[in-house]
CSV table of C-alpha atoms and ligand atoms in Angstrom, one decimal:
chain,number,residue,atom,x,y,z
A,1,MET,CA,21.2,15.2,31.3
A,2,LYS,CA,18.5,13.1,33.1
A,3,VAL,CA,17.3,10.5,30.6
A,4,LEU,CA,14.3,8.3,31.2
A,5,LEU,CA,14.2,5.2,28.9
A,6,ALA,CA,11.1,3.2,28.9
A,7,VAL,CA,9.2,0.2,27.6
A,8,PRO,CA,5.7,1.6,27.3
A,9,PRO,CA,2.9,0.6,29.7
A,10,GLY,CA,0.1,-1.6,28.5
A,11,ILE,CA,1.9,-4.0,26.3
A,12,GLU,CA,1.5,-6.9,28.7
A,13,LYS,CA,-2.2,-6.9,27.7
A,14,LEU,CA,-1.4,-7.5,24.1
A,15,GLU,CA,-2.0,-11.0,22.6
A,16,LEU,CA,1.6,-11.8,22.0
A,17,TYR,CA,2.6,-11.3,25.6
A,18,ARG,CA,-0.5,-12.9,27.0
A,19,VAL,CA,0.0,-16.0,25.0
A,20,LEU,CA,3.6,-16.5,25.8
A,21,GLY,CA,3.5,-15.2,29.4
A,22,LEU,CA,6.6,-13.4,28.3
A,23,LYS,CA,8.4,-10.7,30.2
A,24,ALA,CA,11.9,-10.3,28.7
A,25,PRO,CA,14.6,-7.7,29.6
A,26,PRO,CA,14.8,-4.8,27.1
A,27,LEU,CA,18.4,-5.4,26.2
A,28,GLY,CA,18.5,-2.6,23.6
A,29,LEU,CA,17.4,0.0,26.2
A,30,ALA,CA,19.9,-1.4,28.7
A,31,TRP,CA,22.7,-1.1,26.1
A,32,ILE,CA,21.8,2.5,25.3
A,33,ALA,CA,21.6,3.3,29.0
A,34,ALA,CA,25.1,1.9,29.6
A,35,VAL,CA,26.5,4.1,26.9
A,36,LEU,CA,24.8,7.2,28.3
A,37,GLU,CA,25.8,6.4,31.8
A,38,ARG,CA,29.5,6.0,30.7
A,39,ALA,CA,29.3,9.5,29.2
A,40,GLY,CA,28.1,10.9,32.6
A,41,HIS,CA,24.3,11.1,32.0
A,42,LYS,CA,21.9,10.1,34.7
A,43,VAL,CA,19.7,7.3,33.4
A,44,ARG,CA,16.6,5.5,34.6
A,45,ILE,CA,14.9,2.6,32.9
A,46,ILE,CA,11.2,1.9,33.4
A,47,ASP,CA,10.2,-1.5,32.1
A,48,SER,CA,6.5,-0.8,32.5
A,49,PRO,CA,5.0,-4.2,31.7
A,50,THR,CA,7.4,-6.1,33.9
A,51,GLU,CA,7.1,-3.7,36.8
A,52,GLY,CA,3.3,-3.6,36.5
A,53,ILE,CA,3.2,0.1,35.7
A,54,ASP,CA,0.1,1.4,34.0
A,55,LEU,CA,-0.1,4.6,32.0
A,56,LYS,CA,-1.2,6.8,34.9
A,57,THR,CA,1.5,5.5,37.2
A,58,PHE,CA,4.0,5.9,34.3
A,59,ILE,CA,3.2,9.6,34.0
A,60,ASN,CA,3.4,10.0,37.7
A,61,GLU,CA,6.9,8.5,37.6
A,62,VAL,CA,7.8,10.9,34.8
A,63,LYS,CA,6.5,13.8,36.9
A,64,ALA,CA,8.3,12.6,40.0
A,65,TRP,CA,11.7,11.9,38.4
A,66,ASN,CA,11.5,15.0,36.1
A,67,PRO,CA,13.7,13.9,33.2
A,68,ASP,CA,15.2,16.2,30.6
A,69,VAL,CA,14.2,13.7,27.8
A,70,VAL,CA,12.2,10.5,27.5
A,71,GLY,CA,13.2,7.7,25.2
A,72,LEU,CA,10.7,5.0,24.3
A,73,THR,CA,11.2,1.7,22.5
A,74,ALA,CA,8.7,-0.3,20.6
A,75,LEU,CA,8.2,-3.2,18.1
A,76,THR,CA,5.5,-3.2,15.5
A,77,PRO,CA,2.8,-4.8,17.7
A,78,THR,CA,3.6,-2.5,20.7
A,79,ILE,CA,3.8,0.7,18.7
A,80,TYR,CA,0.4,2.1,19.6
A,81,LYS,CA,1.2,1.7,23.3
A,82,ALA,CA,4.4,3.7,22.7
A,83,TYR,CA,2.4,6.4,20.9
A,84,GLU,CA,-0.1,6.4,23.8
A,85,ALA,CA,2.7,7.0,26.2
A,86,ALA,CA,4.2,9.7,24.0
A,87,LYS,CA,0.8,11.5,23.9
A,88,ALA,CA,0.4,11.3,27.7
A,89,ILE,CA,3.9,12.7,28.1
A,90,LYS,CA,3.1,15.6,25.8
A,91,GLU,CA,-0.2,16.2,27.7
A,92,TYR,CA,1.8,16.5,30.9
A,93,ASP,CA,4.5,18.7,29.4
A,94,LYS,CA,4.5,19.5,25.7
A,95,ASP,CA,8.1,20.7,25.9
A,96,LEU,CA,9.5,17.4,27.3
A,97,PRO,CA,11.3,15.9,24.3
A,98,VAL,CA,10.2,12.4,23.3
A,99,ILE,CA,12.6,10.2,21.3
A,100,MET,CA,11.8,6.8,20.0
A,101,GLY,CA,13.8,3.9,18.5
A,102,GLY,CA,13.4,0.3,17.5
A,103,PRO,CA,12.7,-1.6,14.2
A,104,HIS,CA,9.1,-0.2,13.6
A,105,VAL,CA,9.9,3.5,13.7
A,106,THR,CA,13.2,3.0,11.9
A,107,PHE,CA,11.1,2.4,8.8
A,108,MET,CA,7.8,4.1,9.8
A,109,TYR,CA,9.4,7.3,11.0
A,110,GLU,CA,6.8,9.7,9.5
A,111,GLU,CA,4.0,7.9,11.3
A,112,ALA,CA,6.0,8.3,14.6
A,113,LEU,CA,6.5,12.0,14.0
A,114,SER,CA,2.8,12.4,13.6
A,115,ASN,CA,2.3,10.7,16.9
A,116,ASN,CA,3.9,13.0,19.4
A,117,VAL,CA,7.5,11.7,18.8
A,118,ASP,CA,10.0,14.5,18.4
A,119,VAL,CA,13.0,12.5,17.2
A,120,VAL,CA,13.3,9.0,15.7
A,121,VAL,CA,16.5,7.1,16.2
A,122,ARG,CA,17.0,4.8,13.2
A,123,GLY,CA,18.8,1.4,13.4
A,124,GLU,CA,21.6,0.7,15.9
A,125,GLY,CA,20.8,3.2,18.6
A,126,GLU,CA,23.7,3.6,21.1
A,127,TYR,CA,25.9,6.3,19.5
A,128,THR,CA,23.1,8.1,17.7
A,129,THR,CA,21.2,8.5,21.0
A,130,LEU,CA,24.5,9.5,22.8
A,131,GLU,CA,25.2,12.2,20.2
A,132,LEU,CA,21.6,13.4,20.4
A,133,ILE,CA,21.7,13.7,24.2
A,134,ASN,CA,25.1,15.3,24.2
A,135,THR,CA,23.9,17.9,21.6
A,136,MET,CA,20.7,18.5,23.6
A,137,GLU,CA,22.8,19.0,26.7
A,138,LYS,CA,24.8,21.7,25.0
A,139,VAL,CA,22.2,23.6,23.0
A,140,GLY,CA,18.8,22.4,24.2
A,141,PHE,CA,16.1,21.0,21.9
A,142,GLU,CA,17.3,22.7,18.8
A,143,PRO,CA,16.6,20.5,15.7
A,144,GLU,CA,18.8,22.7,13.5
A,145,HIS,CA,21.7,21.2,15.4
A,146,PHE,CA,20.5,17.6,14.9
A,147,LYS,CA,21.3,17.8,11.2
A,148,GLN,CA,24.9,16.8,11.9
A,149,ILE,CA,23.9,13.6,13.7
A,150,ARG,CA,23.7,10.5,11.5
A,151,GLY,CA,20.7,8.1,12.0
A,152,LEU,CA,18.0,10.5,13.0
A,153,VAL,CA,14.6,11.7,11.7
A,154,PHE,CA,13.0,14.8,13.1
A,155,LYS,CA,10.9,17.8,12.0
A,156,LEU,CA,12.3,21.2,11.2
A,157,GLY,CA,9.3,23.4,10.8
A,158,ASP,CA,7.1,21.4,8.5
A,159,GLN,CA,10.0,19.6,6.9
A,160,VAL,CA,10.9,16.1,7.8
A,161,ILE,CA,14.7,15.8,8.0
A,162,ARG,CA,16.2,12.3,7.6
A,163,THR,CA,19.9,12.4,8.3
A,164,PRO,CA,22.2,9.9,6.5
A,165,ASP,CA,22.4,6.3,7.9
A,166,ARG,CA,24.9,5.7,10.6
A,167,PRO,CA,27.5,3.1,9.8
A,168,PRO,CA,27.3,0.0,12.0
A,169,ILE,CA,29.6,-0.1,15.0
A,170,ARG,CA,32.6,-2.1,13.8
A,171,ASN,CA,34.0,-3.1,17.1
A,172,LEU,CA,31.2,-4.1,19.4
A,173,ASP,CA,33.6,-4.7,22.3
A,174,GLU,CA,34.0,-1.0,22.7
A,175,LEU,CA,30.4,-0.9,24.0
A,176,PRO,CA,29.9,-1.3,27.8
A,177,TRP,CA,27.8,-4.2,28.8
A,178,PRO,CA,24.0,-3.6,29.1
A,179,ALA,CA,23.1,-1.7,32.2
A,180,ARG,CA,21.3,-4.6,33.9
A,181,HIS,CA,21.5,-2.8,37.2
A,182,LEU,CA,18.7,-0.5,35.9
A,183,LEU,CA,16.4,-3.4,35.1
A,184,PRO,CA,14.1,-5.4,37.5
A,185,MET,CA,16.2,-8.6,36.8
A,186,ASP,CA,14.2,-10.8,39.2
A,187,LYS,CA,10.9,-10.1,37.5
A,188,TYR,CA,11.3,-11.6,34.1
A,189,THR,CA,9.1,-14.6,33.1
A,190,LEU,CA,8.4,-17.1,30.4
A,191,PHE,CA,5.1,-18.9,30.3
A,192,ASN,CA,4.3,-16.8,33.4
A,193,LYS,CA,7.0,-18.7,35.3
A,194,PRO,CA,9.5,-16.5,37.2
A,195,ILE,CA,12.6,-18.1,35.6
A,196,LYS,CA,15.8,-16.2,36.5
A,197,PHE,CA,17.8,-15.9,33.2
A,198,ILE,CA,20.2,-13.6,31.6
A,199,HIS,CA,19.8,-12.4,28.0
A,200,VAL,CA,23.1,-11.9,26.1
A,201,MET,CA,23.7,-10.7,22.6
A,202,ALA,CA,27.0,-11.9,21.1
A,203,SER,CA,26.5,-10.6,17.6
A,204,ARG,CA,24.4,-8.2,15.6
A,205,GLY,CA,23.1,-8.5,12.0
A,206,CYS,CA,22.8,-11.2,9.5
A,207,PRO,CA,24.1,-11.5,5.9
A,208,TYR,CA,21.2,-13.5,4.5
A,209,GLY,CA,18.5,-10.8,4.3
A,210,CYS,CA,15.5,-13.2,4.3
A,211,THR,CA,12.5,-11.4,2.8
A,212,PHE,CA,10.3,-11.8,5.9
A,213,CYS,CA,12.9,-11.0,8.6
A,214,SER,CA,13.9,-7.5,9.7
A,215,THR,CA,17.2,-8.4,11.3
A,216,SER,CA,19.4,-7.7,8.2
A,217,TYR,CA,17.5,-4.5,7.5
A,218,PHE,CA,17.7,-3.2,11.0
A,219,TRP,CA,21.2,-4.3,12.1
A,220,GLY,CA,22.8,-4.5,8.7
A,221,ARG,CA,23.3,-7.2,6.1
A,222,MET,CA,26.4,-8.7,7.7
A,223,ILE,CA,27.2,-10.2,11.0
A,224,ARG,CA,29.4,-8.6,13.6
A,225,TYR,CA,30.6,-10.6,16.6
A,226,ARG,CA,31.8,-9.4,19.9
A,227,SER,CA,35.0,-11.1,21.0
A,228,ALA,CA,34.5,-14.4,22.8
A,229,LYS,CA,36.4,-13.0,25.8
A,230,ASP,CA,34.1,-10.0,26.1
A,231,VAL,CA,31.0,-12.2,25.9
A,232,ALA,CA,32.4,-14.6,28.5
A,233,ASP,CA,33.5,-11.7,30.7
A,234,GLU,CA,29.9,-10.3,30.6
A,235,ILE,CA,28.4,-13.7,31.3
A,236,GLU,CA,30.7,-14.4,34.2
A,237,ASP,CA,29.9,-11.0,35.7
A,238,ALA,CA,26.2,-11.4,35.3
A,239,VAL,CA,26.2,-15.0,36.7
A,240,ASN,CA,27.9,-13.8,39.8
A,241,LYS,CA,25.7,-10.8,40.2
A,242,TYR,CA,22.3,-12.3,39.5
A,243,LYS,CA,22.9,-15.8,40.9
A,244,THR,CA,21.6,-17.7,37.9
A,245,ASN,CA,23.5,-19.8,35.3
A,246,ILE,CA,20.7,-19.7,32.7
A,247,ILE,CA,21.8,-17.7,29.6
A,248,VAL,CA,19.6,-17.0,26.6
A,249,PHE,CA,21.5,-15.8,23.6
A,250,THR,CA,19.3,-13.4,21.6
A,251,ASP,CA,21.4,-13.7,18.5
A,252,ASP,CA,19.5,-14.8,15.4
A,253,GLU,CA,22.4,-16.9,14.1
A,254,PHE,CA,24.8,-17.7,17.0
A,255,THR,CA,26.6,-20.5,15.2
A,256,LEU,CA,27.3,-18.6,12.0
A,257,GLY,CA,30.8,-17.7,13.2
A,258,LYS,CA,32.5,-21.0,13.7
A,259,ARG,CA,35.7,-19.4,15.1
A,260,PHE,CA,33.7,-17.4,17.6
A,261,VAL,CA,31.8,-20.4,18.8
A,262,TYR,CA,34.9,-22.5,19.5
A,263,GLU,CA,36.7,-19.5,21.1
A,264,PHE,CA,33.7,-18.9,23.3
A,265,LEU,CA,33.6,-22.5,24.4
A,266,ARG,CA,37.3,-22.3,25.2
A,267,GLU,CA,36.6,-19.2,27.3
A,268,LEU,CA,34.0,-21.2,29.3
A,269,ASP,CA,36.5,-24.0,29.9
A,270,GLU,CA,39.3,-21.6,31.1
A,271,ARG,CA,36.9,-20.0,33.6
A,272,LYS,CA,35.3,-23.3,34.5
A,273,LEU,CA,32.0,-21.4,33.9
A,274,ASP,CA,29.1,-23.8,34.3
A,275,ILE,CA,26.2,-22.4,32.4
A,276,ASN,CA,23.1,-23.6,30.6
A,277,PHE,CA,22.3,-21.8,27.5
A,278,SER,CA,20.2,-21.9,24.3
A,279,CYS,CA,20.9,-20.2,21.0
A,280,GLY,CA,19.8,-19.7,17.4
A,281,SER,CA,21.5,-21.6,14.6
A,282,ARG,CA,21.2,-22.4,10.9
A,283,VAL,CA,21.2,-25.9,9.5
A,284,ASP,CA,24.1,-25.0,7.3
A,285,THR,CA,26.3,-23.5,9.9
A,286,ILE,CA,26.4,-26.3,12.4
A,287,ASP,CA,27.6,-29.9,12.2
A,288,LYS,CA,27.4,-32.8,14.6
A,289,GLU,CA,30.8,-32.0,16.1
A,290,MET,CA,29.7,-28.4,16.9
A,291,MET,CA,26.5,-29.7,18.4
A,292,LEU,CA,28.4,-32.1,20.6
A,293,ALA,CA,30.8,-29.4,21.7
A,294,LEU,CA,27.9,-27.0,22.4
A,295,LYS,CA,26.1,-29.6,24.4
A,296,SER,CA,29.1,-30.6,26.5
A,297,HIS,CA,29.4,-26.9,27.4
A,298,GLY,CA,25.9,-26.5,28.6
A,299,CYS,CA,23.8,-25.8,25.5
A,300,THR,CA,20.4,-27.2,26.2
A,301,ALA,CA,18.5,-26.1,23.1
A,302,LEU,CA,19.1,-25.0,19.5
A,303,TYR,CA,16.7,-23.0,17.5
A,304,PHE,CA,16.5,-23.5,13.7
A,305,GLY,CA,14.6,-21.6,11.1
A,306,VAL,CA,13.5,-24.2,8.5
A,307,GLU,CA,10.5,-22.0,7.4
A,308,SER,CA,9.1,-24.3,4.6
A,309,ALA,CA,8.8,-27.7,3.1
A,310,SER,CA,9.3,-26.3,-0.3
A,311,GLN,CA,12.8,-25.7,-1.7
A,312,ASP,CA,11.3,-23.2,-4.1
A,313,THR,CA,9.9,-21.1,-1.2
A,314,ILE,CA,13.1,-21.4,0.7
A,315,ASN,CA,15.0,-20.1,-2.3
A,316,ARG,CA,12.4,-17.3,-2.9
A,317,ILE,CA,12.7,-16.0,0.6
A,318,GLY,CA,16.5,-16.0,0.5
A,319,LYS,CA,17.0,-18.5,3.3
A,320,LYS,CA,19.7,-20.4,1.4
A,321,ILE,CA,19.4,-23.7,3.1
A,322,SER,CA,18.5,-27.1,1.7
A,323,LEU,CA,15.7,-29.4,2.9
A,324,GLU,CA,18.1,-32.4,2.8
A,325,ARG,CA,20.5,-30.6,5.2
A,326,ALA,CA,17.6,-29.8,7.5
A,327,VAL,CA,16.7,-33.5,7.7
A,328,LYS,CA,20.3,-34.4,8.4
A,329,VAL,CA,20.8,-31.7,11.1
A,330,PHE,CA,17.5,-32.6,12.9
A,331,GLN,CA,18.6,-36.2,12.9
A,332,TRP,CA,22.0,-35.3,14.4
A,333,ALA,CA,20.2,-33.3,17.1
A,334,LYS,CA,18.3,-36.4,18.1
A,335,GLU,CA,21.5,-38.5,18.2
A,336,VAL,CA,23.2,-35.9,20.3
A,337,LYS,CA,20.1,-35.6,22.5
A,338,ILE,CA,19.9,-31.9,22.4
A,339,ASP,CA,16.6,-30.1,22.5
A,340,HIS,CA,15.9,-28.4,19.1
A,341,VAL,CA,13.2,-26.1,18.0
A,342,GLY,CA,12.2,-25.8,14.4
A,343,SER,CA,10.5,-22.7,13.1
A,344,PHE,CA,8.1,-22.8,10.2
A,345,VAL,CA,6.3,-20.0,8.4
A,346,LEU,CA,2.9,-20.4,6.8
A,347,GLY,CA,1.4,-18.1,4.2
A,348,PHE,CA,4.0,-16.6,1.9
A,349,PRO,CA,2.0,-14.8,-0.8
A,350,TRP,CA,2.6,-17.4,-3.6
A,351,GLU,CA,1.7,-20.4,-1.4
A,352,THR,CA,-1.4,-22.6,-1.6
A,353,ILE,CA,-3.2,-24.3,1.2
A,354,ASP,CA,-1.6,-27.6,0.2
A,355,ASP,CA,1.9,-25.9,0.4
A,356,MET,CA,1.1,-24.9,4.0
A,357,LYS,CA,-0.1,-28.4,4.8
A,358,ALA,CA,3.1,-29.8,3.3
A,359,THR,CA,5.1,-27.6,5.6
A,360,VAL,CA,3.3,-28.8,8.7
A,361,LYS,CA,3.8,-32.4,7.5
A,362,PHE,CA,7.5,-31.7,6.9
A,363,ALA,CA,7.7,-30.3,10.5
A,364,ILE,CA,6.2,-33.6,11.7
A,365,LYS,CA,8.7,-35.5,9.7
A,366,LEU,CA,11.6,-33.5,11.2
A,367,ASN,CA,9.9,-33.9,14.6
A,368,PRO,CA,11.9,-31.3,16.5
A,369,THR,CA,11.4,-31.2,20.3
A,370,TYR,CA,9.2,-28.2,19.7
A,371,ALA,CA,7.9,-26.7,16.5
A,372,GLN,CA,7.0,-23.0,16.2
A,373,PHE,CA,4.5,-22.1,13.5
A,374,THR,CA,3.9,-18.5,12.5
A,375,VAL,CA,2.1,-16.7,9.7
A,376,ALA,CA,4.1,-14.7,7.2
A,377,THR,CA,3.9,-11.1,8.4
A,378,PRO,CA,4.8,-8.1,6.3
A,379,TYR,CA,6.9,-6.2,8.8
A,380,PRO,CA,7.7,-2.6,7.7
A,381,GLY,CA,11.1,-2.4,6.1
A,382,THR,CA,11.3,-6.0,4.9
A,383,PRO,CA,11.1,-7.0,1.2
A,384,LEU,CA,7.9,-9.0,2.1
A,385,TYR,CA,6.3,-5.8,3.2
A,386,TYR,CA,7.0,-4.1,-0.1
A,387,GLU,CA,5.9,-7.2,-2.0
A,388,ALA,CA,2.6,-7.3,-0.1
A,389,LEU,CA,2.1,-3.6,-0.4
A,390,SER,CA,2.7,-3.5,-4.2
A,391,ASN,CA,0.3,-6.5,-4.7
A,392,ASN,CA,-2.3,-5.0,-2.4
A,393,LEU,CA,-2.2,-8.1,-0.2
A,394,ILE,CA,-2.3,-6.4,3.2
A,395,GLU,CA,-5.9,-6.5,4.7
A,396,ASP,CA,-5.2,-5.6,8.3
A,397,TRP,CA,-3.3,-2.4,9.1
A,398,ASN,CA,-3.7,-2.7,12.9
A,399,TRP,CA,-0.1,-2.9,13.9
A,400,GLU,CA,-1.1,-4.6,17.2
A,401,HIS,CA,-2.0,-7.7,15.1
A,402,TYR,CA,1.5,-7.9,13.6
A,403,THR,CA,2.6,-10.6,16.0
A,404,THR,CA,3.1,-13.5,13.5
A,405,LEU,CA,0.4,-15.3,15.4
A,406,ARG,CA,-2.4,-13.5,13.5
A,407,ALA,CA,-2.8,-13.4,9.7
A,408,VAL,CA,-2.8,-9.8,8.4
A,409,MET,CA,-2.5,-10.4,4.7
A,410,ARG,CA,-4.0,-12.7,2.0
A,411,GLY,CA,-1.9,-14.5,-0.6
A,412,PHE,CA,-2.6,-14.9,-4.3
A,413,LYS,CA,-4.3,-18.2,-3.7
A,414,PHE,CA,-5.5,-18.0,-0.1
A,415,THR,CA,-7.5,-15.6,2.1
A,416,LYS,CA,-6.3,-14.1,5.3
A,417,GLU,CA,-8.8,-16.2,7.2
A,418,GLN,CA,-7.5,-19.4,5.6
A,419,ALA,CA,-4.0,-18.5,6.6
A,420,GLN,CA,-5.3,-18.0,10.2
A,421,LYS,CA,-7.0,-21.4,10.2
A,422,MET,CA,-3.9,-23.0,8.8
A,423,LEU,CA,-1.9,-21.7,11.8
A,424,SER,CA,-4.4,-23.3,14.3
A,425,TRP,CA,-4.4,-26.5,12.1
A,426,ALA,CA,-0.6,-26.6,12.3
A,427,TYR,CA,-0.5,-26.4,16.1
A,428,VAL,CA,-3.3,-28.9,16.6
A,429,HIS,CA,-1.6,-31.4,14.2
A,430,TYR,CA,1.8,-31.0,15.6
A,431,TYR,CA,1.1,-30.9,19.3
A,432,GLY,CA,-2.0,-33.2,19.2
A,433,ARG,CA,0.1,-36.2,18.2
A,434,LEU,CA,0.0,-39.0,20.8
A,435,SER,CA,3.7,-39.6,20.2
A,436,PHE,CA,4.5,-36.0,21.1
A,437,LEU,CA,2.4,-36.1,24.3
A,438,ILE,CA,4.0,-39.4,25.4
A,439,HIS,CA,7.5,-38.0,24.7
A,440,GLU,CA,6.7,-35.0,27.0
A,441,LEU,CA,5.3,-37.4,29.6
A,442,VAL,CA,8.5,-39.5,29.5
A,443,HIS,CA,10.7,-36.4,29.9
A,444,GLY,CA,8.7,-35.1,32.8
A,445,ARG,CA,7.5,-32.0,30.9
A,446,PHE,CA,3.9,-33.0,30.4
A,447,GLY,CA,2.7,-30.9,33.3
A,448,THR,CA,4.5,-27.8,32.0
A,449,ILE,CA,3.4,-28.1,28.4
A,450,MET,CA,-0.2,-28.9,29.4
A,451,SER,CA,-0.4,-26.0,31.7
A,452,ALA,CA,1.1,-23.7,29.0
A,453,ILE,CA,-1.4,-25.1,26.6
A,454,LYS,CA,-4.3,-24.8,29.1
A,455,ASN,CA,-3.4,-21.3,30.3
A,456,SER,CA,-2.4,-19.7,27.1
A,457,LEU,CA,-2.6,-21.5,23.9
A,458,VAL,CA,-6.1,-23.2,24.2
A,459,PRO,CA,-8.0,-20.0,24.9
A,460,TRP,CA,-6.1,-18.3,22.2
A,461,PHE,CA,-6.7,-21.1,19.7
A,462,MET,CA,-10.4,-21.2,20.6
A,463,GLU,CA,-10.7,-17.5,20.2
A,464,HIS,CA,-9.2,-17.8,16.7
A,465,LEU,CA,-11.0,-20.9,15.7
A,466,LEU,CA,-14.2,-19.2,16.6
A,467,ARG,CA,-13.2,-16.1,14.7
A,468,GLY,CA,-12.1,-18.2,11.8
A,469,SER,CA,-15.6,-19.9,11.6
A,470,GLY,CA,-17.2,-16.5,11.5
A,471,GLU,CA,-18.7,-16.5,15.1
B,1,LIG,S1,15.7,-15.4,9.2
B,1,LIG,FE1,17.7,-15.9,10.1
B,1,LIG,S2,19.0,-16.2,8.3
B,1,LIG,FE2,17.2,-15.1,7.5
B,1,LIG,S3,17.7,-12.9,7.7
B,1,LIG,FE3,16.6,-13.5,9.6
B,1,LIG,S4,18.3,-13.9,11.0
B,1,LIG,FE4,19.2,-14.0,8.9
């Protein structure tokens, strides 16, 4: 089968991508592509925003390549663009099957089926997509035959058929590495800078199930690691092919598996692999010794979700960390001299404005290299979504606004607009500190941070401050 997989056109215009100047490789599509290629299918990936492909050009590419099936991926804020692409595909050829996967449609599959999507692939997509394509190759687009495939939703006549969940892939090493050869690897950017880097995912899932985060609900409420050898093999291969040693681990909680971490560092030693990497961590799964070990093997930055200054809120969202531990770990990071990013969420339903201010003040006390503030966003499929829904808190149903940079719900004691203002207040208070600006100047990053602020953040803040003041 000829399978065209695509990131839909137009998402580069969305707020999230404009603000961050972000073009990141679609690792999920590349993994599915690798599994399909291994099974003998002919696959092409179009990463539309990265390749500068608009909807018209995309459809011309579809016509020219003439695939048997098109697969689209989308997140909640990019879902309308994916539906637009699906509609345009159907206008070109109503019989060309459109399949869609990703966290949004995994939970909002009926919405997808009413928007020109023929089949939704729920959750981990590799084997579900492979079985679907193999079945279509044998019998054509015959939904009756899709009933045996776990992890799908499709229509049979007027009936919506949701097949049972597919169990998670136990041994991730059995997957081939993502098909990076199908991606425009030299075109990815951050803050609009063409930085050559390789995204790698060493694990999937998370056991914590925090109420605002879709990781546990999409990948499963447990963590599955690849072997350290397989990850190191992939990195070695990619470093040689793409001539960069910058690795970004996309894992949410890279340091959760202590044994994996030390085995991976041993693999780097044995291969004399000189890389720079950053990874996500938790304050309760790392100690100073691990930080030192990571740093000495090229780790330049650690990302920690602290989320709140209130232990009660941390307990309510299921994060299962303590504030004392966060203080200790951020102190270690400073002693070890490793860049560390703290993530903080404002606007959980039960919070007050003072609670949000306390979180910003706590961030300033922790003083990470960079702080990321977001507003609590009820992503479909998360417990926060169901809580917000049942309490009628959601005021903005435009999925494009579900970026965590824009408030879409009110709380019990604050309005949506107040949550939005608090987000701007947080950034201004954190990054407006003289001590922070001097630190950036001393470390030679003042230019970079100022141009990022000038190019992206300031216009965005201004826009939102103006909106917040009713203009
Ligand atoms: S926020 Fe982190 S710890 Fe919580 S569920 Fe998501 S990935 Fe897991």
